[in-house]
């Protein structure tokens, strides 16, 4: 795969880990060969790819710097078009280990983060607290690619920086995960597949690992759809922010991951317009994938005596709040909310073997169900 073609490719891109690897290898190349290059081949752990290099230069006899760009691909990725800079410095191996007795002699390539690469502040992630958020796979990829060319009598110190990293990080899950000051350098294979929510889903799961790592009891977590649910949960419940797990639209996926981590009981808290879909067995609640709100609410209204006229009003309602008003006007709202609650609890128990305490709220945060 050539990144020249990848710029306009619809199906794949390169991860920040791959771009950081390419910049690192180009920086090393500028030292060893004393020349600038426009592209370089790297091994992504999945395949070999050619990556465009915006610039590379030899700064001094033992130091080089290179810049690579993460080109866009067909995926909603906030890190596209960012510049990733790698600075590589070579030092004499014997002298280095003599002066750094705490460093293992097997560590001939030492990788750290610079400006715009976040620092981990909470336990439970793949990277220890206090270290830059460069995940294990990108670290392995950088080391594998540089090791082929690193002189035997040298060690390489690699610094990865992202000039716009701190600004971009505000649009990611990093602040919530306790990664401060920049983005993470990510990637498992080095190739980012388009329209894949894998990276986003992985960042959601990290919340569970952090909560467990912080020592909270596994039956004390509150799962919410998103920011609104989190805000309301903090207002209504006596909990800490790290006990709240945002699910996005991936309710089923997050419950499955919770179960894998030994969570057998949790609180599901959120607006009825989102969570009501679970009552119909819809565990990916993205509107374009599945809705069913009016069908589910109408069905439960029918179970509690709603006539054809009422059911028709529900079907013609444009928002969930309008549907709730119809139920209230006909004095069946409490029965319907509790019926929906039981259906949600049953679906979660059947599909994921997790006992759910459910809190359904309206847009003002008022609890609707009593079961």
mmCIF file of N, CA and C in Angstrom, residues 79 116-122 125 133 135 165-166 168-186 203 206 210:
data_model
loop_
_atom_site.group_PDB
_atom_site.id
_atom_site.type_symbol
_atom_site.label_atom_id
_atom_site.label_comp_id
_atom_site.label_asym_id
_atom_site.label_seq_id
_atom_site.Cartn_x
_atom_site.Cartn_y
_atom_site.Cartn_z
ATOM 1 N N UNK A 79 -8.039 13.049 13.981
ATOM 2 C CA UNK A 79 -6.583 13.188 13.865
ATOM 3 C C UNK A 79 -6.102 13.276 12.423
ATOM 4 N N UNK A 116 2.245 17.882 22.738
ATOM 5 C CA UNK A 116 1.057 17.406 22.044
ATOM 6 C C UNK A 116 0.776 15.924 22.164
ATOM 7 N N UNK A 117 1.641 15.193 22.870
ATOM 8 C CA UNK A 117 1.369 13.778 23.166
ATOM 9 C C UNK A 117 0.975 13.710 24.640
ATOM 10 N N UNK A 118 -0.219 13.165 24.894
ATOM 11 C CA UNK A 118 -0.773 13.196 26.239
ATOM 12 C C UNK A 118 0.010 12.385 27.259
ATOM 13 N N UNK A 119 -0.213 12.702 28.519
ATOM 14 C CA UNK A 119 0.396 11.972 29.634
ATOM 15 C C UNK A 119 -0.715 11.268 30.411
ATOM 16 N N UNK A 120 -0.499 10.015 30.749
ATOM 17 C CA UNK A 120 -1.487 9.196 31.453
ATOM 18 C C UNK A 120 -1.486 9.563 32.934
ATOM 19 N N UNK A 121 -2.680 9.820 33.481
ATOM 20 C CA UNK A 121 -2.790 10.184 34.901
ATOM 21 C C UNK A 121 -3.645 9.206 35.704
ATOM 22 N N UNK A 122 -4.260 8.230 35.019
ATOM 23 C CA UNK A 122 -5.108 7.261 35.722
ATOM 24 C C UNK A 122 -4.675 5.841 35.388
ATOM 25 N N UNK A 125 -5.050 1.819 32.081
ATOM 26 C CA UNK A 125 -4.751 1.871 30.654
ATOM 27 C C UNK A 125 -3.541 1.001 30.337
ATOM 28 N N UNK A 133 1.305 8.868 26.426
ATOM 29 C CA UNK A 133 0.309 7.933 25.891
ATOM 30 C C UNK A 133 0.697 7.437 24.498
ATOM 31 N N UNK A 135 0.943 3.938 22.894
ATOM 32 C CA UNK A 135 0.523 2.590 23.236
ATOM 33 C C UNK A 135 1.554 1.532 22.843
ATOM 34 N N UNK A 165 -1.580 18.633 18.942
ATOM 35 C CA UNK A 165 -2.116 17.542 19.754
ATOM 36 C C UNK A 165 -2.991 17.965 20.911
ATOM 37 N N UNK A 166 -2.578 18.986 21.631
ATOM 38 C CA UNK A 166 -3.353 19.412 22.798
ATOM 39 C C UNK A 166 -4.723 19.946 22.390
ATOM 40 N N UNK A 168 -6.392 19.156 19.537
ATOM 41 C CA UNK A 168 -7.185 18.055 18.986
ATOM 42 C C UNK A 168 -7.697 17.138 20.082
ATOM 43 N N UNK A 169 -6.911 16.945 21.130
ATOM 44 C CA UNK A 169 -7.276 16.017 22.203
ATOM 45 C C UNK A 169 -8.602 16.370 22.865
ATOM 46 N N UNK A 170 -8.957 17.645 22.826
ATOM 47 C CA UNK A 170 -10.217 18.074 23.432
ATOM 48 C C UNK A 170 -11.425 17.478 22.720
ATOM 49 N N UNK A 171 -11.222 17.029 21.477
ATOM 50 C CA UNK A 171 -12.310 16.425 20.700
ATOM 51 C C UNK A 171 -12.330 14.905 20.831
ATOM 52 N N UNK A 172 -11.436 14.363 21.643
ATOM 53 C CA UNK A 172 -11.338 12.917 21.815
ATOM 54 C C UNK A 172 -11.790 12.519 23.220
ATOM 55 N N UNK A 173 -11.684 11.214 23.515
ATOM 56 C CA UNK A 173 -12.020 10.711 24.842
ATOM 57 C C UNK A 173 -10.884 10.934 25.841
ATOM 58 N N UNK A 174 -9.747 11.444 25.389
ATOM 59 C CA UNK A 174 -8.578 11.537 26.267
ATOM 60 C C UNK A 174 -8.818 12.278 27.579
ATOM 61 N N UNK A 175 -9.457 13.458 27.555
ATOM 62 C CA UNK A 175 -9.670 14.145 28.833
ATOM 63 C C UNK A 175 -10.457 13.286 29.820
ATOM 64 N N UNK A 176 -11.425 12.574 29.314
ATOM 65 C CA UNK A 176 -12.238 11.710 30.173
ATOM 66 C C UNK A 176 -11.431 10.534 30.720
ATOM 67 N N UNK A 177 -10.486 10.056 29.919
ATOM 68 C CA UNK A 177 -9.677 8.911 30.326
ATOM 69 C C UNK A 177 -8.490 9.315 31.199
ATOM 70 N N UNK A 178 -8.375 10.597 31.470
ATOM 71 C CA UNK A 178 -7.283 11.052 32.312
ATOM 72 C C UNK A 178 -5.968 11.171 31.571
ATOM 73 N N UNK A 179 -6.045 11.326 30.256
ATOM 74 C CA UNK A 179 -4.848 11.562 29.451
ATOM 75 C C UNK A 179 -4.802 13.055 29.150
ATOM 76 N N UNK A 180 -3.822 13.739 29.716
ATOM 77 C CA UNK A 180 -3.817 15.203 29.646
ATOM 78 C C UNK A 180 -2.699 15.720 28.748
ATOM 79 N N UNK A 181 -2.974 16.852 28.117
ATOM 80 C CA UNK A 181 -1.926 17.554 27.379
ATOM 81 C C UNK A 181 -1.753 17.162 25.930
ATOM 82 N N UNK A 182 -2.586 16.245 25.431
ATOM 83 C CA UNK A 182 -2.416 15.883 24.021
ATOM 84 C C UNK A 182 -3.129 14.600 23.644
ATOM 85 N N UNK A 183 -2.874 14.163 22.419
ATOM 86 C CA UNK A 183 -3.505 12.957 21.895
ATOM 87 C C UNK A 183 -2.699 11.721 22.300
ATOM 88 N N UNK A 184 -3.254 10.563 21.979
ATOM 89 C CA UNK A 184 -2.548 9.300 22.163
ATOM 90 C C UNK A 184 -2.009 8.835 20.819
ATOM 91 N N UNK A 185 -0.902 8.135 20.853
ATOM 92 C CA UNK A 185 -0.368 7.505 19.654
ATOM 93 C C UNK A 185 -0.856 6.067 19.671
ATOM 94 N N UNK A 186 -1.741 5.746 18.730
ATOM 95 C CA UNK A 186 -2.505 4.505 18.782
ATOM 96 C C UNK A 186 -2.256 3.604 17.585
ATOM 97 N N UNK A 203 -11.712 3.156 23.042
ATOM 98 C CA UNK A 203 -11.595 4.255 24.001
ATOM 99 C C UNK A 203 -12.738 4.231 25.009
ATOM 100 N N UNK A 206 -11.938 1.631 27.632
ATOM 101 C CA UNK A 206 -10.902 2.088 28.567
ATOM 102 C C UNK A 206 -11.498 2.679 29.833
ATOM 103 N N UNK A 210 -10.269 1.826 33.584
ATOM 104 C CA UNK A 210 -9.819 2.871 34.499
ATOM 105 C C UNK A 210 -10.600 2.809 35.808
#
